[in-house]
Amino acid sequence: MSVEGLRVMGIDPGLTRCGLSIVQAGRGRSVLPVVVGVAKTPVGAPLPQRLSQLSHDVSQWMDEYHPDVVAIERVFERGNVSTVMNTAHAVGVLMLAAAERGIEVYQYTPSEVKKSISGNGRADKKQMIAMVTRILALAEPPHPADAADAFALAICHCWRAPMIARQEAIAHRVAASAAKSK
Amino acid sequence: MSVEGLRVMGIDPGLTRCGLSIVQAGRGRSVLPVVVGVAKTPVGAPLPQRLSQLSHDVSQWMDEYHPDVVAIERVFERGNVSTVMNTAHAVGVLMLAAAERGIEVYQYTPSEVKKSISGNGRADKKQMIAMVTRILALAEPPHPADAADAFALAICHCWRAPMIARQEAIAHRVAASAAKSK
């Protein structure tokens, strides 16, 4: 199944820095970069105001670039507790922005993304930046450097989308034939 | 400092069941119940849709009851990882709804609430329900039972609000006199 033309927004969630990217699936496994950036909110500001600012910035991206799908990193309980919780709060707001626009959301773990992009679930930051630069045929590595993860998430979804579409088609056929035989 | 008339929304955050309450501060330490309930979202539905439904339900409460302040339970990393993450995503959406309406948000840990209401940071569910019923002078315990936590959070804020107001007034005076002496 071809997903050519599919427009994917990759989100590396965070409250202080949130990586955002837009890519478009091309022929075969080719992926075209559209835009990449980072949405920031001030560390000292109250949490509700930071979430509101993030929601506003991400909504603007969605309304400007009209992605078909959002691919977002799944948050894990590792590292600093308050950072993890802030990131999880941010994910809630990011998913809400997508849901309000009818944009489908897929979540990927960091190792799923690494494995998909580099073949190695434990690839380091440098390898990932090199792979993203090569896949998107960029003249130089993405800037800012932490925006590379947002690109990687979007590429990961482009490459998985045909398989997801096949699985959904099979599930749909199974459900339809089960309904028919009733 | 009196907080008489202050209208507080207590939120016991959750994605499957989210406890909601509204109380109003009376004279001294008296607190008057206004309404209590639970916002639910279907377990099997996609996460973004569940967050969207929760956002819609809580926004309706805020627009109907016009709380001055939201008191919400602080999420901790305990129990089932995916439940904790879902609750943290829900908190992001709840805080956003408050921020969009200019409603201030305060977070309290479960032990802060228990200590404030019962004098014991480790009070059990039964003790908490009994205390909430007595403080609000309810004819019978709050229904549903898990809505009692939402009442407890709101009462906790009513009782802490005078101290918070005093601290903010002092901080304001200190800042003003520092600005004057420049």
XYZ file of N, CA and C in Angstrom, chain B:
546
model
N -6.682 37.091 56.779
C -7.327 37.454 55.509
C -8.502 36.530 55.234
N -9.636 37.091 54.911
C -10.833 36.286 54.679
C -10.886 35.838 53.210
N -11.305 34.624 52.999
C -11.506 34.153 51.627
C -12.987 33.828 51.429
N -13.838 34.400 52.299
C -15.279 34.131 52.220
C -15.798 34.408 50.804
N -16.550 33.463 50.302
C -17.113 33.617 48.956
C -16.246 32.998 47.867
N -14.992 32.661 48.206
C -14.104 32.036 47.205
C -14.725 30.734 46.700
N -14.766 30.570 45.398
C -15.366 29.378 44.798
C -14.236 28.499 44.265
N -14.143 27.299 44.787
C -13.026 26.415 44.458
C -13.521 25.158 43.752
N -12.851 24.803 42.668
C -13.134 23.537 41.981
C -12.053 22.539 42.394
N -12.474 21.426 42.977
C -11.531 20.367 43.347
C -11.523 19.300 42.258
N -10.330 18.901 41.811
C -10.250 17.872 40.763
C -9.355 16.729 41.202
N -9.942 15.520 41.239
C -9.174 14.296 41.484
C -8.937 13.689 40.107
N -7.750 13.956 39.514
C -7.583 13.685 38.086
C -7.554 12.207 37.740
N -8.083 11.900 36.577
C -8.078 10.538 36.067
C -8.673 10.564 34.678
N -8.368 9.533 33.896
C -8.876 9.512 32.533
C -10.154 8.662 32.476
N -10.178 7.555 33.218
C -11.356 6.691 33.247
C -12.447 7.309 34.128
N -12.016 7.787 35.303
C -12.923 8.497 36.199
C -12.192 9.720 36.743
N -12.755 10.890 36.555
C -12.147 12.126 37.052
C -13.129 12.782 38.018
N -12.768 12.836 39.298
C -13.644 13.429 40.308
C -13.648 14.951 40.203
N -14.844 15.530 40.228
C -14.984 16.988 40.105
C -15.884 17.494 41.232
N -15.534 18.620 41.803
C -16.390 19.210 42.833
C -16.287 20.725 42.782
N -17.325 21.360 43.284
C -17.298 22.816 43.478
C -17.745 23.081 44.919
N -16.957 23.900 45.628
C -17.362 24.329 46.973
C -17.202 25.849 47.050
N -17.787 26.412 48.077
C -17.615 27.846 48.293
C -17.194 28.076 49.736
N -16.151 28.891 49.928
C -15.677 29.181 51.280
C -16.692 30.061 51.985
N -17.011 29.679 53.249
C -17.933 30.479 54.050
C -17.169 31.280 55.091
N -17.823 31.631 56.209
C -17.162 32.352 57.301
C -16.191 31.435 58.016
N -15.091 31.985 58.473
C -14.110 31.198 59.232
C -13.669 29.982 58.434
N -13.812 28.813 59.043
C -13.396 27.599 58.332
C -14.575 26.883 57.676
N -15.730 27.490 57.647
C -16.874 26.784 57.041
C -16.743 26.732 55.524
N -17.173 25.622 54.974
C -17.109 25.392 53.521
C -18.459 24.839 53.084
N -19.015 25.424 52.034
C -20.344 25.015 51.574
C -20.237 24.197 50.293
N -20.894 23.030 50.230
C -20.855 22.216 49.006
C -21.746 22.840 47.931
N -21.308 22.795 46.694
C -22.143 23.274 45.581
C -22.555 22.089 44.714
N -21.568 21.316 44.259
C -21.896 20.181 43.392
C -20.706 19.214 43.375
N -20.972 17.956 43.117
C -19.905 16.956 43.001
C -20.317 15.941 41.943
N -19.323 15.387 41.241
C -19.629 14.401 40.216
C -18.359 13.769 39.676
N -18.527 12.928 38.676
C -17.395 12.230 38.071
C -17.510 12.341 36.555
N -16.430 12.783 35.896
C -16.380 12.776 34.429
C -15.726 11.468 34.008
N -16.376 10.746 33.100
C -15.841 9.433 32.684
C -15.528 9.445 31.198
N -14.509 8.657 30.810
C -14.264 8.429 29.376
C -14.097 6.929 29.162
N -14.521 6.404 27.992
C -14.496 4.952 27.760
C -13.074 4.398 27.648
N -12.812 3.319 28.399
C -11.481 2.707 28.481
C -10.948 2.294 27.107
N -11.796 1.778 26.246
C -11.318 1.248 24.969
C -11.063 2.308 23.898
N -11.504 3.540 24.120
C -11.395 4.576 23.084
C -9.948 5.051 22.930
N -9.582 5.588 21.735
C -8.219 6.107 21.559
C -7.940 7.248 22.545
N -6.701 7.292 23.016
C -6.283 8.270 24.029
C -6.622 9.717 23.640
N -6.317 10.165 22.408
C -6.627 11.565 22.073
C -8.123 11.876 22.201
N -8.981 10.931 21.806
C -10.427 11.147 21.907
C -10.872 11.212 23.368
N -10.248 10.375 24.210
C -10.603 10.402 25.631
C -10.210 11.754 26.242
N -9.021 12.251 25.877
C -8.567 13.547 26.396
C -9.489 14.666 25.922
N -9.937 14.546 24.681
C -10.826 15.560 24.118
C -12.163 15.575 24.867
N -12.673 14.377 25.183
C -13.947 14.301 25.900
C -13.825 14.866 27.315
N -12.711 14.509 27.984
C -12.468 15.029 29.341
C -12.383 16.552 29.304
N -11.650 17.082 28.334
C -11.493 18.531 28.193
C -12.856 19.200 28.022
N -13.696 18.580 27.213
C -15.030 19.110 26.956
C -15.875 19.125 28.230
N -15.851 18.009 28.962
C -16.671 17.898 30.172
C -16.223 18.886 31.254
N -14.898 18.975 31.454
C -14.384 19.868 32.498
C -14.612 21.328 32.107
N -14.479 21.629 30.817
C -14.720 22.998 30.349
C -16.166 23.398 30.628
N -17.089 22.461 30.423
C -18.503 22.733 30.702
C -18.722 23.071 32.178
N -18.091 22.295 33.062
C -18.181 22.579 34.504
C -17.655 23.984 34.794
N -16.498 24.303 34.235
C -15.883 25.608 34.508
C -16.772 26.745 34.009
N -17.377 26.539 32.847
C -18.212 27.594 32.266
C -19.556 27.715 32.982
N -19.996 26.616 33.608
C -21.268 26.666 34.320
C -21.103 27.208 35.743
N -20.015 26.786 36.427
C -19.885 27.128 37.851
C -18.875 28.242 38.144
N -18.141 28.679 37.163
C -17.188 29.794 37.300
C -16.340 29.748 38.575
N -15.552 28.692 38.759
C -14.676 28.683 39.938
C -13.608 29.782 39.842
N -13.192 30.305 41.023
C -12.098 31.280 41.054
C -10.756 30.573 40.972
N -10.726 29.346 41.470
C -9.483 28.604 41.636
C -9.747 27.127 41.368
N -8.746 26.431 40.823
C -8.799 24.978 40.704
C -7.752 24.368 41.631
N -8.169 23.391 42.442
C -7.235 22.639 43.290
C -7.184 21.221 42.749
N -6.000 20.797 42.323
C -5.885 19.499 41.648
C -4.827 18.637 42.327
N -5.079 17.331 42.352
C -4.115 16.444 43.007
C -2.861 16.312 42.163
N -1.717 16.373 42.830
C -0.437 16.207 42.146
C -0.224 14.727 41.836
N 0.174 14.400 40.623
C 0.348 12.997 40.216
C 1.730 12.508 40.617
N 1.787 11.312 41.153
C 3.061 10.699 41.495
C 3.296 9.439 40.684
N 4.537 9.078 40.596
C 4.888 7.845 39.890
C 4.716 6.662 40.818
N 3.478 6.261 41.014
C 3.252 5.047 41.799
C 2.151 4.252 41.093
N 2.168 2.956 41.356
C 1.153 2.115 40.724
C 1.506 1.837 39.279
N 0.508 1.426 38.534
C 0.638 1.004 37.147
C 1.137 2.153 36.257
N 2.231 1.889 35.508
C 2.876 2.933 34.699
C 1.897 3.578 33.728
N 1.117 2.752 33.025
C 0.275 3.331 31.986
C -0.872 4.135 32.591
N -1.364 3.720 33.785
C -2.392 4.504 34.475
C -1.825 5.853 34.907
N -0.607 5.835 35.463
C 0.028 7.083 35.912
C 0.189 8.033 34.728
N 0.655 7.500 33.601
C 0.870 8.341 32.425
C -0.458 8.903 31.907
N -1.493 8.058 31.852
C -2.800 8.540 31.413
C -3.304 9.661 32.324
N -3.094 9.484 33.632
C -3.527 10.518 34.577
C -2.728 11.802 34.344
N -1.425 11.662 34.100
C -0.585 12.846 33.857
C -1.000 13.553 32.567
N -1.374 12.784 31.533
C -1.874 13.401 30.298
C -3.172 14.169 30.606
N -4.038 13.532 31.415
C -5.304 14.177 31.787
C -5.045 15.495 32.517
N -4.070 15.493 33.429
C -3.755 16.715 34.190
C -3.348 17.849 33.236
N -2.594 17.511 32.199
C -2.193 18.532 31.221
C -3.412 19.202 30.604
N -4.378 18.381 30.230
C -5.609 18.871 29.587
C -6.461 19.686 30.576
N -6.504 19.227 31.834
C -7.286 19.920 32.865
C -6.685 21.295 33.160
N -5.351 21.340 33.269
C -4.678 22.620 33.539
C -4.853 23.585 32.367
N -4.819 23.038 31.163
C -5.012 23.877 29.975
C -6.396 24.527 30.004
N -7.417 23.736 30.360
C -8.784 24.274 30.422
C -8.857 25.429 31.420
N -8.166 25.291 32.562
C -8.141 26.363 33.567
C -7.390 27.583 33.022
N -6.208 27.343 32.435
C -5.382 28.453 31.934
C -6.128 29.253 30.875
N -6.869 28.553 30.011
C -7.598 29.236 28.931
C -8.688 30.163 29.471
N -9.123 29.910 30.724
C -10.164 30.735 31.345
C -9.599 31.669 32.405
N -8.272 31.726 32.521
C -7.649 32.606 33.520
C -7.893 32.154 34.950
N -8.188 30.849 35.147
C -8.428 30.328 36.501
C -7.108 29.832 37.080
N -6.777 30.298 38.290
C -5.528 29.876 38.921
C -5.576 28.396 39.315
N -4.429 27.722 39.246
C -4.360 26.300 39.581
C -3.387 26.076 40.743
N -3.828 25.311 41.735
C -2.944 24.908 42.831
C -2.912 23.390 42.889
N -1.722 22.840 43.133
C -1.599 21.378 43.224
C -1.325 20.956 44.669
N -1.953 19.882 45.086
C -1.727 19.347 46.426
C -1.451 17.852 46.339
N -0.522 17.388 47.162
C -0.253 15.942 47.205
C -1.361 15.280 48.027
N -1.577 13.965 47.817
C -2.598 13.267 48.609
C -2.359 13.428 50.115
N -1.100 13.395 50.571
C -0.877 13.496 52.014
C -1.119 14.915 52.527
N -0.876 15.926 51.704
C -1.220 17.302 52.103
C -2.730 17.423 52.329
N -3.490 16.817 51.416
C -4.953 16.885 51.523
C -5.429 16.141 52.768
N -4.898 14.923 52.954
C -5.304 14.113 54.112
C -4.983 14.820 55.424
N -3.769 15.392 55.484
C -3.353 16.077 56.706
C -4.249 17.280 56.964
N -4.544 18.030 55.924
C -5.353 19.233 56.074
C -6.769 18.902 56.557
N -7.336 17.850 56.015
C -8.747 17.506 56.298
C -8.907 16.751 57.613
N -7.977 15.805 57.859
C -8.172 14.909 59.012
C -7.091 15.077 60.074
N -6.065 15.886 59.793
C -4.960 16.023 60.744
C -3.956 14.887 60.630
N -4.242 13.923 59.757
C -3.388 12.739 59.614
C -3.084 12.520 58.127
N -1.805 12.643 57.755
C -1.379 12.508 56.357
C -1.578 11.109 55.799
N -1.893 10.151 56.705
C -2.106 8.762 56.250
C -3.532 8.285 56.502
N -4.451 9.209 56.623
C -5.857 8.832 56.868
C -6.346 7.910 55.757
N -7.204 6.939 56.134
C -7.701 6.024 55.094
C -8.969 6.592 54.442
N -9.420 5.918 53.409
C -10.552 6.384 52.599
C -11.801 6.634 53.454
N -12.050 5.696 54.375
C -13.247 5.774 55.225
C -13.210 7.020 56.111
N -12.043 7.264 56.724
C -11.893 8.449 57.573
C -12.108 9.726 56.768
N -11.546 9.748 55.540
C -11.646 10.937 54.693
C -13.102 11.219 54.304
N -13.817 10.138 53.956
C -15.230 10.306 53.586
C -16.018 10.847 54.788
N -15.732 10.305 55.974
C -16.430 10.752 57.189
C -16.141 12.235 57.464
N -14.883 12.649 57.309
C -14.502 14.043 57.580
C -15.150 14.998 56.569
N -15.109 14.598 55.288
C -15.700 15.447 54.237
C -17.199 15.619 54.481
N -17.859 14.513 54.856
C -19.302 14.544 55.128
C -19.615 15.508 56.277
N -18.756 15.452 57.318
C -18.977 16.301 58.492
C -18.691 17.784 58.176
N -17.540 18.036 57.507
C -17.141 19.424 57.219
C -18.182 20.132 56.352
N -18.691 19.406 55.371
C -19.649 20.019 54.444
C -21.091 19.916 54.953
N -21.240 19.304 56.142
C -22.571 19.134 56.762
C -23.549 18.452 55.806
N -23.046 17.391 55.150
C -23.893 16.646 54.207
C -24.792 15.688 54.979
N -26.001 15.467 54.489
C -26.941 14.550 55.143
C -26.433 13.111 55.055
N -25.707 12.813 53.950
C -25.111 11.474 53.817
C -23.787 11.595 53.049
N -22.947 10.544 53.077
C -21.638 10.626 52.406
C -21.790 10.981 50.924
N -20.785 11.683 50.350
C -20.856 12.053 48.936
C -21.034 10.830 48.065
N -21.786 10.995 47.004
C -22.007 9.897 46.064
C -21.687 10.391 44.660
N -20.913 9.670 43.821
C -20.235 8.411 44.125
C -19.087 8.595 45.127
N -18.709 7.491 45.782
C -17.731 7.547 46.874
C -16.417 8.172 46.428
N -15.967 7.891 45.188
C -14.653 8.416 44.770
C -14.709 9.915 44.463
N -15.923 10.495 44.536
C -16.026 11.944 44.366
C -15.639 12.677 45.648
N -15.567 11.928 46.781
C -15.204 12.554 48.056
C -13.815 13.193 47.973
N -12.898 12.574 47.219
C -11.550 13.125 47.075
C -11.570 14.506 46.408
N -12.485 14.680 45.460
C -12.584 15.981 44.783
C -13.057 17.046 45.773
N -13.996 16.683 46.658
C -14.442 17.602 47.720
C -13.277 17.907 48.671
N -12.532 16.851 49.051
C -11.429 17.029 50.007
C -10.383 18.003 49.459
N -10.071 17.890 48.168
C -9.100 18.798 47.544
C -9.584 20.246 47.611
N -10.855 20.449 47.325
C -11.404 21.805 47.330
C -11.424 22.389 48.745
N -11.789 21.560 49.742
C -11.783 22.020 51.144
C -10.361 22.384 51.559
N -9.409 21.497 51.190
C -7.996 21.727 51.507
C -7.569 23.099 50.990
N -7.959 23.435 49.785
C -7.553 24.742 49.259
C -8.225 25.889 50.017
N -9.513 25.746 50.352
C -10.207 26.801 51.113
C -9.467 27.095 52.421
N -9.009 26.049 53.089
C -8.350 26.221 54.377
C -6.921 26.746 54.236
N -6.301 26.486 53.093
C -4.934 26.973 52.890
C -4.916 28.347 52.247
N -6.021 28.722 51.613
C -6.050 29.976 50.841
C -5.673 31.213 51.673
N -6.159 31.332 52.943
C -5.783 32.526 53.707
C -4.270 32.631 53.895
N -3.616 31.493 54.154
C -2.160 31.489 54.346
C -1.452 31.832 53.037
N -1.957 31.256 51.929
C -1.364 31.549 50.618
C -1.508 33.056 50.328
N -2.686 33.611 50.641
C -2.931 35.043 50.393
C -1.961 35.890 51.219
N -1.749 35.504 52.497
C -0.810 36.250 53.353
C 0.600 36.197 52.784
N 1.018 34.986 52.379
C 2.377 34.825 51.829
C 2.550 35.654 50.564
N 1.506 35.664 49.717
C 1.600 36.429 48.462
C 1.636 37.931 48.756
N 0.896 38.359 49.804
C 0.885 39.779 50.172
C 2.274 40.202 50.671
N 2.892 39.320 51.478
C 4.238 39.626 52.000
C 5.234 39.710 50.844
N 5.164 38.719 49.945
C 6.078 38.700 48.792
C 5.901 39.962 47.953
N 4.669 40.395 47.831
C 4.352 41.601 47.054
C 4.970 42.836 47.709
N 4.813 42.940 49.073
C 5.358 44.095 49.793
C 6.868 44.130 49.698
N 7.493 42.956 49.844
C 8.962 42.864 49.777
C 9.438 43.329 48.404
N 8.748 42.846 47.365
C 9.130 43.212 45.996
C 8.944 44.709 45.776
N 7.824 45.258 46.311
C 7.530 46.685 46.131
C 8.573 47.544 46.841
N 8.965 47.135 48.069
C 9.916 47.968 48.807
C 11.318 47.830 48.207
N 11.616 46.669 47.646
C 12.913 46.498 46.960
C 12.961 47.401 45.724
N 11.839 47.504 45.021
C 11.779 48.341 43.816
C 11.920 49.815 44.185
N 11.316 50.205 45.335
C 11.335 51.591 45.822
C 12.759 52.030 46.197
N 13.509 51.113 46.855
C 14.839 51.466 47.368
C 15.907 51.435 46.290
N 15.540 51.121 45.075
C 16.522 51.070 43.977
C 16.975 52.462 43.570
